[in-house]
Each structure stands twice: as structure tokens, then as C-alpha cells.
mmCIF file of C-alpha atoms in Angstrom:
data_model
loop_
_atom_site.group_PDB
_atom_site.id
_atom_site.type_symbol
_atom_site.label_atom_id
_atom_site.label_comp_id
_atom_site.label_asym_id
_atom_site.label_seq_id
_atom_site.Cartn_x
_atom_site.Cartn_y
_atom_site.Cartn_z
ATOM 1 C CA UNK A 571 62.215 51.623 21.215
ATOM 2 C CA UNK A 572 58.229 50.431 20.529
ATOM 3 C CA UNK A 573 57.909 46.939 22.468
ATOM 4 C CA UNK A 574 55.137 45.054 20.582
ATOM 5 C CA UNK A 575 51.688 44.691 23.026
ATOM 6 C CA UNK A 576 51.968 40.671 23.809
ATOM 7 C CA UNK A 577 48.270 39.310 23.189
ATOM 8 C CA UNK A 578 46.368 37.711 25.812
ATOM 9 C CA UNK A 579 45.007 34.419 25.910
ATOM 10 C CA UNK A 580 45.639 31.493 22.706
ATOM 11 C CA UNK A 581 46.532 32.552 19.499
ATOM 12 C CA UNK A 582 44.323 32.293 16.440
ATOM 13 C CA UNK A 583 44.073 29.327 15.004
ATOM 14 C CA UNK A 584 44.529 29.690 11.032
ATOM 15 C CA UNK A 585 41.417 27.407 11.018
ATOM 16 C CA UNK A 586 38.867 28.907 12.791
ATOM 17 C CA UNK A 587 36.813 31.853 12.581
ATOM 18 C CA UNK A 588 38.186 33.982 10.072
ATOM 19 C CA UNK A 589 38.623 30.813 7.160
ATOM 20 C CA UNK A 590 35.746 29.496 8.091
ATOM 21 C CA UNK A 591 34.377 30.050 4.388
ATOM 22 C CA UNK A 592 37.437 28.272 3.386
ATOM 23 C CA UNK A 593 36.650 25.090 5.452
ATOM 24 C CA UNK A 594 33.124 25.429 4.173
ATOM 25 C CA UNK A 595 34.032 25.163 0.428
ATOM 26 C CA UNK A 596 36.433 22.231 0.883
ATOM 27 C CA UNK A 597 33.228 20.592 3.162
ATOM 28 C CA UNK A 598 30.946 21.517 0.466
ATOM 29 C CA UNK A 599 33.450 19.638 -2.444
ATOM 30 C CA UNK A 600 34.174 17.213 -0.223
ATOM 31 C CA UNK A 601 30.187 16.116 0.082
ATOM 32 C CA UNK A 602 29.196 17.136 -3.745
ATOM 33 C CA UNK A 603 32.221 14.374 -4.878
ATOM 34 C CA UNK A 604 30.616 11.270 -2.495
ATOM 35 C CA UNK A 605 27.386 12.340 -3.447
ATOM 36 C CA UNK A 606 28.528 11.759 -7.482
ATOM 37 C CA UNK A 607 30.125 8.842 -6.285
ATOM 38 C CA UNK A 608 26.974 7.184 -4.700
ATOM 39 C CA UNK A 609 24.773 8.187 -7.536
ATOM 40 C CA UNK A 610 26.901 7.091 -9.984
ATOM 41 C CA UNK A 611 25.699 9.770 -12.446
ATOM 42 C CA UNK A 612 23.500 13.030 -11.557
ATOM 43 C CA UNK A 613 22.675 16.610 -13.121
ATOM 44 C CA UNK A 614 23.579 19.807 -11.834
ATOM 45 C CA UNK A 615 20.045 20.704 -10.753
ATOM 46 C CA UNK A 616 20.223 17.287 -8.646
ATOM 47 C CA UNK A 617 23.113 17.880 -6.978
ATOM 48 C CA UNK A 618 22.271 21.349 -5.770
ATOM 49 C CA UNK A 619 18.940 20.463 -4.561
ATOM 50 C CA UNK A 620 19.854 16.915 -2.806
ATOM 51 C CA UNK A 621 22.899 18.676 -1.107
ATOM 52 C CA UNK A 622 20.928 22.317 -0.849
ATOM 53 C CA UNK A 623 23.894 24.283 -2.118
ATOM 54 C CA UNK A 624 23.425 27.071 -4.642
ATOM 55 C CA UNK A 625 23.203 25.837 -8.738
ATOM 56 C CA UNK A 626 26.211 28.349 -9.377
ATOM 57 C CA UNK A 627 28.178 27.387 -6.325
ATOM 58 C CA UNK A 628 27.339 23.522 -7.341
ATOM 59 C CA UNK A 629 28.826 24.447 -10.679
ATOM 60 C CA UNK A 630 32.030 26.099 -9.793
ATOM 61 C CA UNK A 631 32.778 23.626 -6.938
ATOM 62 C CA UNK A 632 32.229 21.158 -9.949
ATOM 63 C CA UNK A 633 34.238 22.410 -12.049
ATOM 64 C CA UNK A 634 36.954 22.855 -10.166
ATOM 65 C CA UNK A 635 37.038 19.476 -9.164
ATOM 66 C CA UNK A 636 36.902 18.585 -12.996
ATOM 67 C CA UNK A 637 40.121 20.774 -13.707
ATOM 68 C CA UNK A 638 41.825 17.778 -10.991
ATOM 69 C CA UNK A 639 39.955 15.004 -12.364
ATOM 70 C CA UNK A 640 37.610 13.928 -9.908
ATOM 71 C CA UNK A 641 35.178 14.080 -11.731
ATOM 72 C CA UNK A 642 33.505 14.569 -15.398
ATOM 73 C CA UNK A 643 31.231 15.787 -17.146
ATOM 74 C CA UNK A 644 29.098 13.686 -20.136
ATOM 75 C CA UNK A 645 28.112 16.272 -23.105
ATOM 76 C CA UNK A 646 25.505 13.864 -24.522
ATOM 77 C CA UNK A 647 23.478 13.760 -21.274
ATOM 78 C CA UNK A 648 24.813 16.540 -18.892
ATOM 79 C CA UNK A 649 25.490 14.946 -16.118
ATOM 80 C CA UNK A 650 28.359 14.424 -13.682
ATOM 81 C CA UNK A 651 30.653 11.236 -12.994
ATOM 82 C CA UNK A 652 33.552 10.194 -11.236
ATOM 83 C CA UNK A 653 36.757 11.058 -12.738
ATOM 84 C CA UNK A 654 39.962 9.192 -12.726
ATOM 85 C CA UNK A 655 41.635 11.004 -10.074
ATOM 86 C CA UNK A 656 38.991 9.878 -7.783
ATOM 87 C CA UNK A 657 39.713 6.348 -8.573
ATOM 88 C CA UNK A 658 43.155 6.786 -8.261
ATOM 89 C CA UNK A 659 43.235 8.280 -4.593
ATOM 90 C CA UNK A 660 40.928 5.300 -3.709
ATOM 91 C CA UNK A 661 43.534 2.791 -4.708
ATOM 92 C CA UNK A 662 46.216 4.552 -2.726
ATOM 93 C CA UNK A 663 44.375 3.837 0.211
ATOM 94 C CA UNK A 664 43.279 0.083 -0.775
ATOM 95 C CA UNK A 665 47.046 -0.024 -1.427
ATOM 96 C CA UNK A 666 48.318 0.903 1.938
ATOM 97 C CA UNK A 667 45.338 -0.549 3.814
ATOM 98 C CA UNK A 668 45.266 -4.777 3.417
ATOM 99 C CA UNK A 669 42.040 -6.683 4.255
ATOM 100 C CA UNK A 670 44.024 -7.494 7.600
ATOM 101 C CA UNK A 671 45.127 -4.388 8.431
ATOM 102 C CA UNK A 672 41.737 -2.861 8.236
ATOM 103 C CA UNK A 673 39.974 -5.960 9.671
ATOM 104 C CA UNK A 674 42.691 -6.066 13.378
ATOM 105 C CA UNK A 675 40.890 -3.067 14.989
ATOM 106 C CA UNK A 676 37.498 -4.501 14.062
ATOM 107 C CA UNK A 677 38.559 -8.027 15.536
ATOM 108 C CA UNK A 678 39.800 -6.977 19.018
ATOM 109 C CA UNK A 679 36.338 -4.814 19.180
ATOM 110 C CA UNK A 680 34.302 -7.990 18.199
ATOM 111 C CA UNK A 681 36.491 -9.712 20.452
ATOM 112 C CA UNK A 682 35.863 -7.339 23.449
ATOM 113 C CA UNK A 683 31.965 -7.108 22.829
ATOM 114 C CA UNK A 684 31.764 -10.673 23.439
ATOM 115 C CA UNK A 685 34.171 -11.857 25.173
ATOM 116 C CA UNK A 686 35.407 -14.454 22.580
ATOM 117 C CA UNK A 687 38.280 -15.120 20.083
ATOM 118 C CA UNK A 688 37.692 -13.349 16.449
ATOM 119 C CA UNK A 689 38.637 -14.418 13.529
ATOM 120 C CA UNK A 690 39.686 -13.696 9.922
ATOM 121 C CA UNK A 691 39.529 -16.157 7.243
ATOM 122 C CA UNK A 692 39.683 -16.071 3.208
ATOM 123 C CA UNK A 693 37.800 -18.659 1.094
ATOM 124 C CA UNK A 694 40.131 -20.856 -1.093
ATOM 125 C CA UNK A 695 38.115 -23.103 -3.002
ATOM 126 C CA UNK A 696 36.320 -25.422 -0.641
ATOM 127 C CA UNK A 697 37.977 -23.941 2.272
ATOM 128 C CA UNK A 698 38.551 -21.158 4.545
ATOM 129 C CA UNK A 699 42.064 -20.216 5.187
ATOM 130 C CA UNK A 700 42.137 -18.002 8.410
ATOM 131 C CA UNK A 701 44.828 -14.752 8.154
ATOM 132 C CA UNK A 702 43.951 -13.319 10.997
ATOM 133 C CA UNK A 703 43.142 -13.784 14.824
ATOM 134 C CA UNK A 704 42.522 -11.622 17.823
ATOM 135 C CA UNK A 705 42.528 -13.741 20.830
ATOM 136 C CA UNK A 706 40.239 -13.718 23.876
ATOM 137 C CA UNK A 707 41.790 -13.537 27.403
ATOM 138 C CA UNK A 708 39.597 -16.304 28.629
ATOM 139 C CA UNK A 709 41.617 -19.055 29.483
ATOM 140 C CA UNK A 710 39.562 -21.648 27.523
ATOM 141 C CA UNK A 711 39.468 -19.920 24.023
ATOM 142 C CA UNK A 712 39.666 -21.300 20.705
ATOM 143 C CA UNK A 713 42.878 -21.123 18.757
ATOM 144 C CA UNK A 714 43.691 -21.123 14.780
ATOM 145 C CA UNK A 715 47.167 -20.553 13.832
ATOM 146 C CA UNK A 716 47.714 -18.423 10.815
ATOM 147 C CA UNK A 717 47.482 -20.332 7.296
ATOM 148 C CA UNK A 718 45.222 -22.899 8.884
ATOM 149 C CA UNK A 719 42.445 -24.534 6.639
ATOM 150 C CA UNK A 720 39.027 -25.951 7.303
ATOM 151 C CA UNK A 721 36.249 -27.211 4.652
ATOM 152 C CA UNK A 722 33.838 -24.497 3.683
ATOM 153 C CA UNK A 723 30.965 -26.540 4.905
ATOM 154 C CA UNK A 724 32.452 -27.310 8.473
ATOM 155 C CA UNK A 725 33.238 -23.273 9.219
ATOM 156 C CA UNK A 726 31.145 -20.422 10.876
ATOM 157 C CA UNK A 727 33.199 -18.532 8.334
ATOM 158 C CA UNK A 728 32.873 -20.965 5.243
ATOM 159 C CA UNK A 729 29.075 -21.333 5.170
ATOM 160 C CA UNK A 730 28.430 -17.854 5.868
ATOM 161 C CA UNK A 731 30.381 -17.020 2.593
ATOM 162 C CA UNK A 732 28.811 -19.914 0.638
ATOM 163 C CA UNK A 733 25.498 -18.489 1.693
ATOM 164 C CA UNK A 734 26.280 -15.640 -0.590
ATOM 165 C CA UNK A 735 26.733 -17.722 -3.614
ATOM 166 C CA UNK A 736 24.554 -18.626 -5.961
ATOM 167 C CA UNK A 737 23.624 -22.699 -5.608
ATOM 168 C CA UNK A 738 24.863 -23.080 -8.941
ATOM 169 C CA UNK A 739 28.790 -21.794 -7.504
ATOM 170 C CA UNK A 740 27.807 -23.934 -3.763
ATOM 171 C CA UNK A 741 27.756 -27.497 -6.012
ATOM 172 C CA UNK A 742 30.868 -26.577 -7.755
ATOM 173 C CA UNK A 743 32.885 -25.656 -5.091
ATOM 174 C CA UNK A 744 31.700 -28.708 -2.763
ATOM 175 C CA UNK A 745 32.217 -30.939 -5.756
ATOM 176 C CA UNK A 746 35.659 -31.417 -5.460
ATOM 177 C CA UNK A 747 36.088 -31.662 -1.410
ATOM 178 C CA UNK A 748 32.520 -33.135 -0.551
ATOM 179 C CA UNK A 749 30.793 -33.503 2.682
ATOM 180 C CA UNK A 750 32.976 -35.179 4.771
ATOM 181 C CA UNK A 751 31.708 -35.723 8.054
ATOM 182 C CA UNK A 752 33.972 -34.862 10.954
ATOM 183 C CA UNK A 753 31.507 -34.865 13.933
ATOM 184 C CA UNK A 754 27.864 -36.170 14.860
ATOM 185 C CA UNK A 755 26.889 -32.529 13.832
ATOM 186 C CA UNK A 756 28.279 -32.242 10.814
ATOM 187 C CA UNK A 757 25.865 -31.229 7.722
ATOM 188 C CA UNK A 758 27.255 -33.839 5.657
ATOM 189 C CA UNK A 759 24.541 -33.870 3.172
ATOM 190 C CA UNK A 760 23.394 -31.220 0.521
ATOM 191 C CA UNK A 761 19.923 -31.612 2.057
ATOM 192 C CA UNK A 762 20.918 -30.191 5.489
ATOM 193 C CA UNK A 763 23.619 -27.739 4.095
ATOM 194 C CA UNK A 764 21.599 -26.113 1.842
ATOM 195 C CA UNK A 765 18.349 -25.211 4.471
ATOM 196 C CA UNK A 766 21.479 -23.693 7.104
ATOM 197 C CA UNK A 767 22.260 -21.864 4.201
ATOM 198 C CA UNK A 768 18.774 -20.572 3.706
ATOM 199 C CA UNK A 769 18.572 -19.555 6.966
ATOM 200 C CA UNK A 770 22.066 -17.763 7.362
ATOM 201 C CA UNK A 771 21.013 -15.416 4.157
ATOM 202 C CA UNK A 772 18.245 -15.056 6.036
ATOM 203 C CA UNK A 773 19.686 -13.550 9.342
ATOM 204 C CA UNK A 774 23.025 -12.290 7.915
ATOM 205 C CA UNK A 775 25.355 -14.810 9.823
ATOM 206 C CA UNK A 776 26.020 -18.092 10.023
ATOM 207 C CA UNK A 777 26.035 -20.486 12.937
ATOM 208 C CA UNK A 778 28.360 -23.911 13.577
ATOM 209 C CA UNK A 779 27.543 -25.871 16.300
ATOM 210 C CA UNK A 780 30.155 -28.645 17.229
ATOM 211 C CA UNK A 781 30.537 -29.019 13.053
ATOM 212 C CA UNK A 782 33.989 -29.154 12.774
ATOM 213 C CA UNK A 783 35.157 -29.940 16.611
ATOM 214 C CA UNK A 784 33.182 -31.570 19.299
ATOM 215 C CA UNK A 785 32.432 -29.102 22.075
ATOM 216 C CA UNK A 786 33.788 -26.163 20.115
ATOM 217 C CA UNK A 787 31.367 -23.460 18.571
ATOM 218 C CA UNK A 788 31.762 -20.586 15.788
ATOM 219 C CA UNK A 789 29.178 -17.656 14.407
ATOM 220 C CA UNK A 790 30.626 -16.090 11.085
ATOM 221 C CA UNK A 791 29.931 -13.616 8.824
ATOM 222 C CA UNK A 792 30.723 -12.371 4.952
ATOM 223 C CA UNK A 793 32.907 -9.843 3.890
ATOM 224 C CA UNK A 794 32.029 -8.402 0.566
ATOM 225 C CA UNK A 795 34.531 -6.568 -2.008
ATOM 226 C CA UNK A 796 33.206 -3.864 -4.868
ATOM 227 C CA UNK A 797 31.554 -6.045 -6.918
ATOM 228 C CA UNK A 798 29.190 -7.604 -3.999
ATOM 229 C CA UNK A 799 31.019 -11.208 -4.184
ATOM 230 C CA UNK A 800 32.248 -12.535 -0.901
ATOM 231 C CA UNK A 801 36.389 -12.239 -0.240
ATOM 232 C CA UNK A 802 36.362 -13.177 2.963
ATOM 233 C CA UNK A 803 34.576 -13.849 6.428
ATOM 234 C CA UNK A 804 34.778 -12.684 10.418
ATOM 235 C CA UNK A 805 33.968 -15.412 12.883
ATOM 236 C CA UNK A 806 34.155 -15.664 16.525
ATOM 237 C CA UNK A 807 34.837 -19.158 18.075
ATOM 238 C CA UNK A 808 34.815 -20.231 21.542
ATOM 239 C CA UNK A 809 33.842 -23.411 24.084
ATOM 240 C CA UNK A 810 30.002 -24.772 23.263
ATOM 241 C CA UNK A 811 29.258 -24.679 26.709
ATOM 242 C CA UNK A 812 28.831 -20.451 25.965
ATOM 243 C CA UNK A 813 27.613 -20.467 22.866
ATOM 244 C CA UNK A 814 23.638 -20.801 24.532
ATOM 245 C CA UNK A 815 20.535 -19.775 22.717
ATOM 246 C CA UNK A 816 20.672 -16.647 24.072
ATOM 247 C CA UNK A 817 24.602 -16.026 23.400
ATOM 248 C CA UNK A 818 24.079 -16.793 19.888
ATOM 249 C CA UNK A 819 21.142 -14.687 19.277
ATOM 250 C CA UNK A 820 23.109 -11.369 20.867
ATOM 251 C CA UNK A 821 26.411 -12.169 19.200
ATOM 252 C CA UNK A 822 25.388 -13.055 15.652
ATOM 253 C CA UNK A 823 23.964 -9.658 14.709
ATOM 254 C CA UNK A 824 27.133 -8.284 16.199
ATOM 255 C CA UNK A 825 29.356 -10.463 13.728
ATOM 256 C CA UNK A 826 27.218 -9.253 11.115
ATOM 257 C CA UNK A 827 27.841 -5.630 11.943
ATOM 258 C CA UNK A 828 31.694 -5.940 12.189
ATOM 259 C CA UNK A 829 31.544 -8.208 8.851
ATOM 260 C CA UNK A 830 29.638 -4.951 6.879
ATOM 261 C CA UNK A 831 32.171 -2.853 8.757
ATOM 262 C CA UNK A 832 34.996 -4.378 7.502
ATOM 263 C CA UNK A 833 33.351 -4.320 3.670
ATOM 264 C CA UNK A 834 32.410 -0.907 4.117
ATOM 265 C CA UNK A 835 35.967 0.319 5.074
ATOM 266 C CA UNK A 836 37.973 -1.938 2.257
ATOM 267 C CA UNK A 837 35.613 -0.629 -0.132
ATOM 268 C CA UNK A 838 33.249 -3.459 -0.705
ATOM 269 C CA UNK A 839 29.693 -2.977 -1.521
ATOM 270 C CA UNK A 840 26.835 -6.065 0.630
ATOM 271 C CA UNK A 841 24.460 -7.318 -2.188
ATOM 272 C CA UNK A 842 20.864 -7.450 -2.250
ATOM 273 C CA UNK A 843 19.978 -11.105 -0.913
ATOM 274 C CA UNK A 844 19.756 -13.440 -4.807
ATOM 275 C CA UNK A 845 16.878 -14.998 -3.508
ATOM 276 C CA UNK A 846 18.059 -18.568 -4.568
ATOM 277 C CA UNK A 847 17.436 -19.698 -0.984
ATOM 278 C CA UNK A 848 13.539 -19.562 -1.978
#
């Protein structure tokens, strides 16, 4: 009877070594698709050189991802697109993956960097309705109950997404809900709105001081979906008392970052600044 030699050490995996070609093909598809995607439209010859693969490789990897459909090929100018399939794969995901399911991880991070209560809030005409909250452990936090609705100019959140509308869109939206005034800080006229505005284009996030409740402080941020229009906003609110010049001026670049984060992941695209501001 022949007793098969036992092999020392870990098995092979069936990824490494010997299919390493393999994983180098699929890599090499992988990065020639998201390079069509970003450039909307490109020729063989640019692909291959921006990516440094081979022309004939290019074109077989191509190819075969043309016989699945993700992508296509225009006769008239030779160059390659997105096809369907691609489009189709990218729903699934926007599907399964809501604007508050992608946005809770990004929260409690937010949250954790500085050491106040994040928030997630979606505009409704002249107002912000917050969806989403991740609260600080701080036992004087702020607090906004799912479904709860604040004027657009009275909210971190809401002037950080009117800052990324045209002044035309601002006027229209304020028309119908005004200015009112709920505290001594309150930019109740068009005047004072309109230069915070300027400034939170500016800078990339917004800041409400005592606005909308005395003694209570928010820095928010726009969320952006594939056509560049804003669909939403992060915030994080807390006590005035530590929101100080230099709180504010290390936490609003942070908001910023987890606002583009959040558009990047639900498939958003930021928009260059309109310039209306000037």
C-alpha cells in the first residue's frame, strides 16, 4: 500500500503565485473600465499609454469586456464608452446601499474625530429634514430626533446646501418660508444670508452660530449626487461654549471631508464652485 507524502507547511493558495497572471488580467480590466469611466470617452492608443499596458493586451481586455457589456465601442470616432452593463452593476449597489446606510459609518467617524454629535439631513424645500444621527457620548450634546425640520437658513446643514445653488434657486426657495428670525443671531435678511453664503462656497462648509438655538452651535456640509446638485448635508452640532475659533477652524474642513466622502461613495460627483457668490 503507497501512503501519499503529507506536505509540510500551508497549502497553496489557488490565488497566489502560480495565477498570479490571472489576478493581473482581472486588475488590468478592472483599471482599463474606471479609467473609460472617468474619461467618459478615450481611444485605444490612450488607454494603453495612460494605463502603460500593451495596445494588443488593451484591445483584447477591451473587447472582452465589450462581449459583457461594459463597455462600447463608437465606429464613427473609435473610441471606447461605458456600456450598459456597467451602469447596471452600479445601480445594484446604489440599490442596496441608501444615502443613510452609506452615510452611518462616516457619522460615528466624524463624530469620534471631534468629539461631537453628527448629523444627516435632506433638504425639503426651505428646510432640512434630518434622517440620520450619530450621537456624542458627552453628556451635554445636541439632539435631533429623526424626521425633525428646521428652515434652510437657520441650519449648519441648510445653508451649506443653499450655498451650492445658484441665487436665482436661493430666492425661490426662501420665498415661500422667509427669514424668520428665531434668535439675536439669526441672518434674517437676504443681505446677511447671502455674504455667509459667499463665504461657505468659499471654504467648503458652513458655520451657524446660536442661529437657530441660543447657546447651541452647528458646522455643515453638502452632499452632492451625479449630476453635482446638492441631496443632502452632514453637520455636527454641539454646546457654543466648544464651538471656539479654533474648534471651528479644525472641525469644518473635517465636515467637508466626510461630506465629499459620503458623495464620493453614493456616487455623486462635487461641482466646480458657479461663481455666483462674486
Amino acid at each position: 500500500m503507497t501512503t501519499q507524502k503529507r506536505q509540510r507547511g500551508r497549502p497553496r493558495s489557488p490565488f497566489s503565485e502560480g495565477n498570479a497572471a490571472t489576478l493581473q488580467s482581472l486588475d488590468r480590466a478592472l483599471g482599463l473600465l474606471v479609467a473609460v469611466a472617468r474619461a467618459g470617452r478615450s481611444t485605444l492608443t490612450d488607454l494603453s499609454q495612460g494605463l502603460e499596458i500593451p495596445a494588443a493586451t488593451t484591445h483584447r481586455i477591451l473587447t472582452t469586456l465589450q462581449k459583457h457589456d461594459f463597455v462600447a465601442f463608437d465606429e464613427d470616432t473609435q473610441e471606447w464608452l461605458v456600456g450598459i452593463e456597467a451602469y447596471r452593476t452600479g445601480s445594484a449597489y446604489l440599490r442596496r446601499a441608501s444615502l443613510t446606510e452609506i452615510g452611518q459609518p462616516i457619522l460615528r467617524a466624524l463624530m469620534e474625530q471631534t468629539g461631537e454629535t453628527a448629523n444627516l439631513a435632506v433638504p425639503d424645500g426651505g428646510e432640512v429634514v434630518f434622517i440620520g444621527q450619530v450621537e456624542t457620548q458627552n453628556p451635554i450634546r445636541a439632539f435631533f430626533s429623526p424626521g425633525t425640520r428646521t428652515p434652510m437658513h437657520a441650519s449648519g446643514t441648510g445653508k451649506a446646501i443653499l450655498a451650492a445653488l445658484s441665487e436665482d434657486r436661493i430666492r425661490k426657495l426662501l420665498q415661500g418660508n422667509g427669514l424668520t428670525p428665531f434668535t439675536a443671531n439669526t441672518l434674517a435678511t437676504p443681505q446677511a444670508l447671502f455674504e455667509d453664503l459667499a463665504r461657505t462656497g468659499e471654504r467648503g462648509w458652513s458655520f451657524d452660530a446660536d442661529e437657530r438655538h441660543e447657546g447651541m452651535s452647528c458646522i455643515g456640509s453638502a452632499i452632492f449626487d451625479e449630476n453635482g446638485q446638492p441631496c443632502a448635508g452632514i453637520s455636527i452640532s454641539g454646546p457654543s461654549s466648544r464651538f471656539t475659533p479654533e474648534q471651528v477652524a479644525l472641525f469644518g474642513p473635517l465636515v467637508a471631508v466626510a461630506a465629499a466622502e459620503i458623495t464620493r461613495l453614493s456616487g455623486g460627483a462635487i461641482p466646480k464652485p458657479t461663481g455666483w457668490q462674486d
